[in-house]
Amino acid sequence: MPSTFYLEVVTPERIFFGGNAQMVIVPGIDGSQGILPHHEAMVTTIGIGELKIKINNQWRTAAIANGFMEVMPDYVIILADSVEWPEEIDVKRAEAAKERARERLRQKQSRIEHLRTQAAVRRALTRLKVTKEIK
């Protein structure tokens, strides 16, 4: 049995990753989900967090935000709003986004605005976390 599967990660702007992987870990709504070759077929949602891809026994980590994942025994397709490798992230911009979102949390907001602001904080914190992992 092959020890890899084909993984494709796509955003509206680009094909972020396309190639063989040994494992992928995605942030699910109820926690992280790990996918290995020959996984049972499923479709699930992806939240905000770290995307981890194991390629040639090496892990690569990226920041991912919101999407869907289709899993088949020999391939996985991830459609996400955004995915960034650590080296693509502008740390100063992410810090500024985190501060803006935290300031908005301190203000009176509707329930929907509050949830959107919480998501903005999570996106910024994830982007900053993955940039620290490469240093």
PDB file of C-alpha atoms in Angstrom, residues 41-114:
ATOM      1  CA  ALA A  41     -14.212   9.109   2.522  1.00  0.00           C
ATOM      2  CA  MET A  42     -15.702  12.206   4.159  1.00  0.00           C
ATOM      3  CA  VAL A  43     -16.392  15.904   3.721  1.00  0.00           C
ATOM      4  CA  THR A  44     -15.825  18.298   6.615  1.00  0.00           C
ATOM      5  CA  THR A  45     -15.421  21.973   7.415  1.00  0.00           C
ATOM      6  CA  ILE A  46     -12.146  23.648   8.294  1.00  0.00           C
ATOM      7  CA  GLY A  47     -11.822  26.428  10.840  1.00  0.00           C
ATOM      8  CA  ILE A  48      -9.060  28.904  11.606  1.00  0.00           C
ATOM      9  CA  GLY A  49      -5.701  27.513  12.687  1.00  0.00           C
ATOM     10  CA  GLU A  50      -2.615  25.659  11.589  1.00  0.00           C
ATOM     11  CA  LEU A  51      -2.476  23.439   8.533  1.00  0.00           C
ATOM     12  CA  LYS A  52       0.285  20.840   8.905  1.00  0.00           C
ATOM     13  CA  ILE A  53       1.487  18.798   5.954  1.00  0.00           C
ATOM     14  CA  LYS A  54       3.965  15.925   6.263  1.00  0.00           C
ATOM     15  CA  ILE A  55       6.072  15.570   3.118  1.00  0.00           C
ATOM     16  CA  ASN A  56       9.124  13.269   2.929  1.00  0.00           C
ATOM     17  CA  ASN A  57       9.094  12.875   6.739  1.00  0.00           C
ATOM     18  CA  GLN A  58       9.244  16.667   7.203  1.00  0.00           C
ATOM     19  CA  TRP A  59       6.408  18.815   8.547  1.00  0.00           C
ATOM     20  CA  ARG A  60       5.434  22.102   6.896  1.00  0.00           C
ATOM     21  CA  THR A  61       3.069  24.412   8.747  1.00  0.00           C
ATOM     22  CA  ALA A  62       0.851  27.121   7.286  1.00  0.00           C
ATOM     23  CA  ALA A  63      -1.915  29.407   8.520  1.00  0.00           C
ATOM     24  CA  ILE A  64      -5.342  28.437   7.178  1.00  0.00           C
ATOM     25  CA  ALA A  65      -8.703  30.114   7.563  1.00  0.00           C
ATOM     26  CA  ASN A  66     -12.092  28.589   6.863  1.00  0.00           C
ATOM     27  CA  GLY A  67     -13.006  26.133   4.188  1.00  0.00           C
ATOM     28  CA  PHE A  68     -13.929  22.590   3.340  1.00  0.00           C
ATOM     29  CA  MET A  69     -12.022  19.345   2.946  1.00  0.00           C
ATOM     30  CA  GLU A  70     -12.968  16.355   0.814  1.00  0.00           C
ATOM     31  CA  VAL A  71     -11.188  13.164   1.824  1.00  0.00           C
ATOM     32  CA  MET A  72     -10.986  10.066  -0.363  1.00  0.00           C
ATOM     33  CA  PRO A  73      -8.753   7.019   0.220  1.00  0.00           C
ATOM     34  CA  ASP A  74      -6.128   8.214  -2.278  1.00  0.00           C
ATOM     35  CA  TYR A  75      -6.553  12.008  -2.324  1.00  0.00           C
ATOM     36  CA  VAL A  76      -7.566  15.013  -0.231  1.00  0.00           C
ATOM     37  CA  ILE A  77      -8.792  18.331  -1.591  1.00  0.00           C
ATOM     38  CA  ILE A  78      -8.904  21.383   0.661  1.00  0.00           C
ATOM     39  CA  LEU A  79     -10.756  24.510  -0.454  1.00  0.00           C
ATOM     40  CA  ALA A  80      -9.951  27.406   1.883  1.00  0.00           C
ATOM     41  CA  ASP A  81     -10.590  31.130   2.076  1.00  0.00           C
ATOM     42  CA  SER A  82      -6.886  31.716   2.757  1.00  0.00           C
ATOM     43  CA  VAL A  83      -3.701  29.730   3.342  1.00  0.00           C
ATOM     44  CA  GLU A  84      -0.217  31.190   3.867  1.00  0.00           C
ATOM     45  CA  TRP A  85       3.237  29.733   4.418  1.00  0.00           C
ATOM     46  CA  PRO A  86       5.071  31.444   7.304  1.00  0.00           C
ATOM     47  CA  GLU A  87       7.498  33.184   4.945  1.00  0.00           C
ATOM     48  CA  GLU A  88       4.556  34.792   3.099  1.00  0.00           C
ATOM     49  CA  ILE A  89       3.155  36.441   6.222  1.00  0.00           C
ATOM     50  CA  ASP A  90       3.856  40.100   6.901  1.00  0.00           C
ATOM     51  CA  VAL A  91       4.395  40.012  10.680  1.00  0.00           C
ATOM     52  CA  LYS A  92       3.895  43.772  11.166  1.00  0.00           C
ATOM     53  CA  ARG A  93       0.610  43.628   9.261  1.00  0.00           C
ATOM     54  CA  ALA A  94      -0.545  40.614  11.304  1.00  0.00           C
ATOM     55  CA  GLU A  95       0.351  42.387  14.563  1.00  0.00           C
ATOM     56  CA  ALA A  96      -1.590  45.461  13.461  1.00  0.00           C
ATOM     57  CA  ALA A  97      -4.604  43.325  12.506  1.00  0.00           C
ATOM     58  CA  LYS A  98      -4.499  41.610  15.904  1.00  0.00           C
ATOM     59  CA  GLU A  99      -4.450  44.957  17.725  1.00  0.00           C
ATOM     60  CA  ARG A 100      -7.279  46.387  15.592  1.00  0.00           C
ATOM     61  CA  ALA A 101      -9.415  43.318  16.242  1.00  0.00           C
ATOM     62  CA  ARG A 102      -8.706  43.346  19.983  1.00  0.00           C
ATOM     63  CA  GLU A 103      -9.653  47.026  20.119  1.00  0.00           C
ATOM     64  CA  ARG A 104     -12.939  46.234  18.319  1.00  0.00           C
ATOM     65  CA  LEU A 105     -13.631  43.528  20.927  1.00  0.00           C
ATOM     66  CA  ARG A 106     -13.517  46.199  23.631  1.00  0.00           C
ATOM     67  CA  GLN A 107     -16.287  48.156  21.876  1.00  0.00           C
ATOM     68  CA  LYS A 108     -19.999  47.455  22.022  1.00  0.00           C
ATOM     69  CA  GLN A 109     -20.924  45.240  19.077  1.00  0.00           C
ATOM     70  CA  SER A 110     -23.799  43.155  17.841  1.00  0.00           C
ATOM     71  CA  ARG A 111     -23.469  39.385  18.332  1.00  0.00           C
ATOM     72  CA  ILE A 112     -22.509  38.867  14.677  1.00  0.00           C
ATOM     73  CA  GLU A 113     -19.936  41.675  14.768  1.00  0.00           C
ATOM     74  CA  HIS A 114     -18.480  40.184  17.947  1.00  0.00           C
TER      75      HIS A 114
END
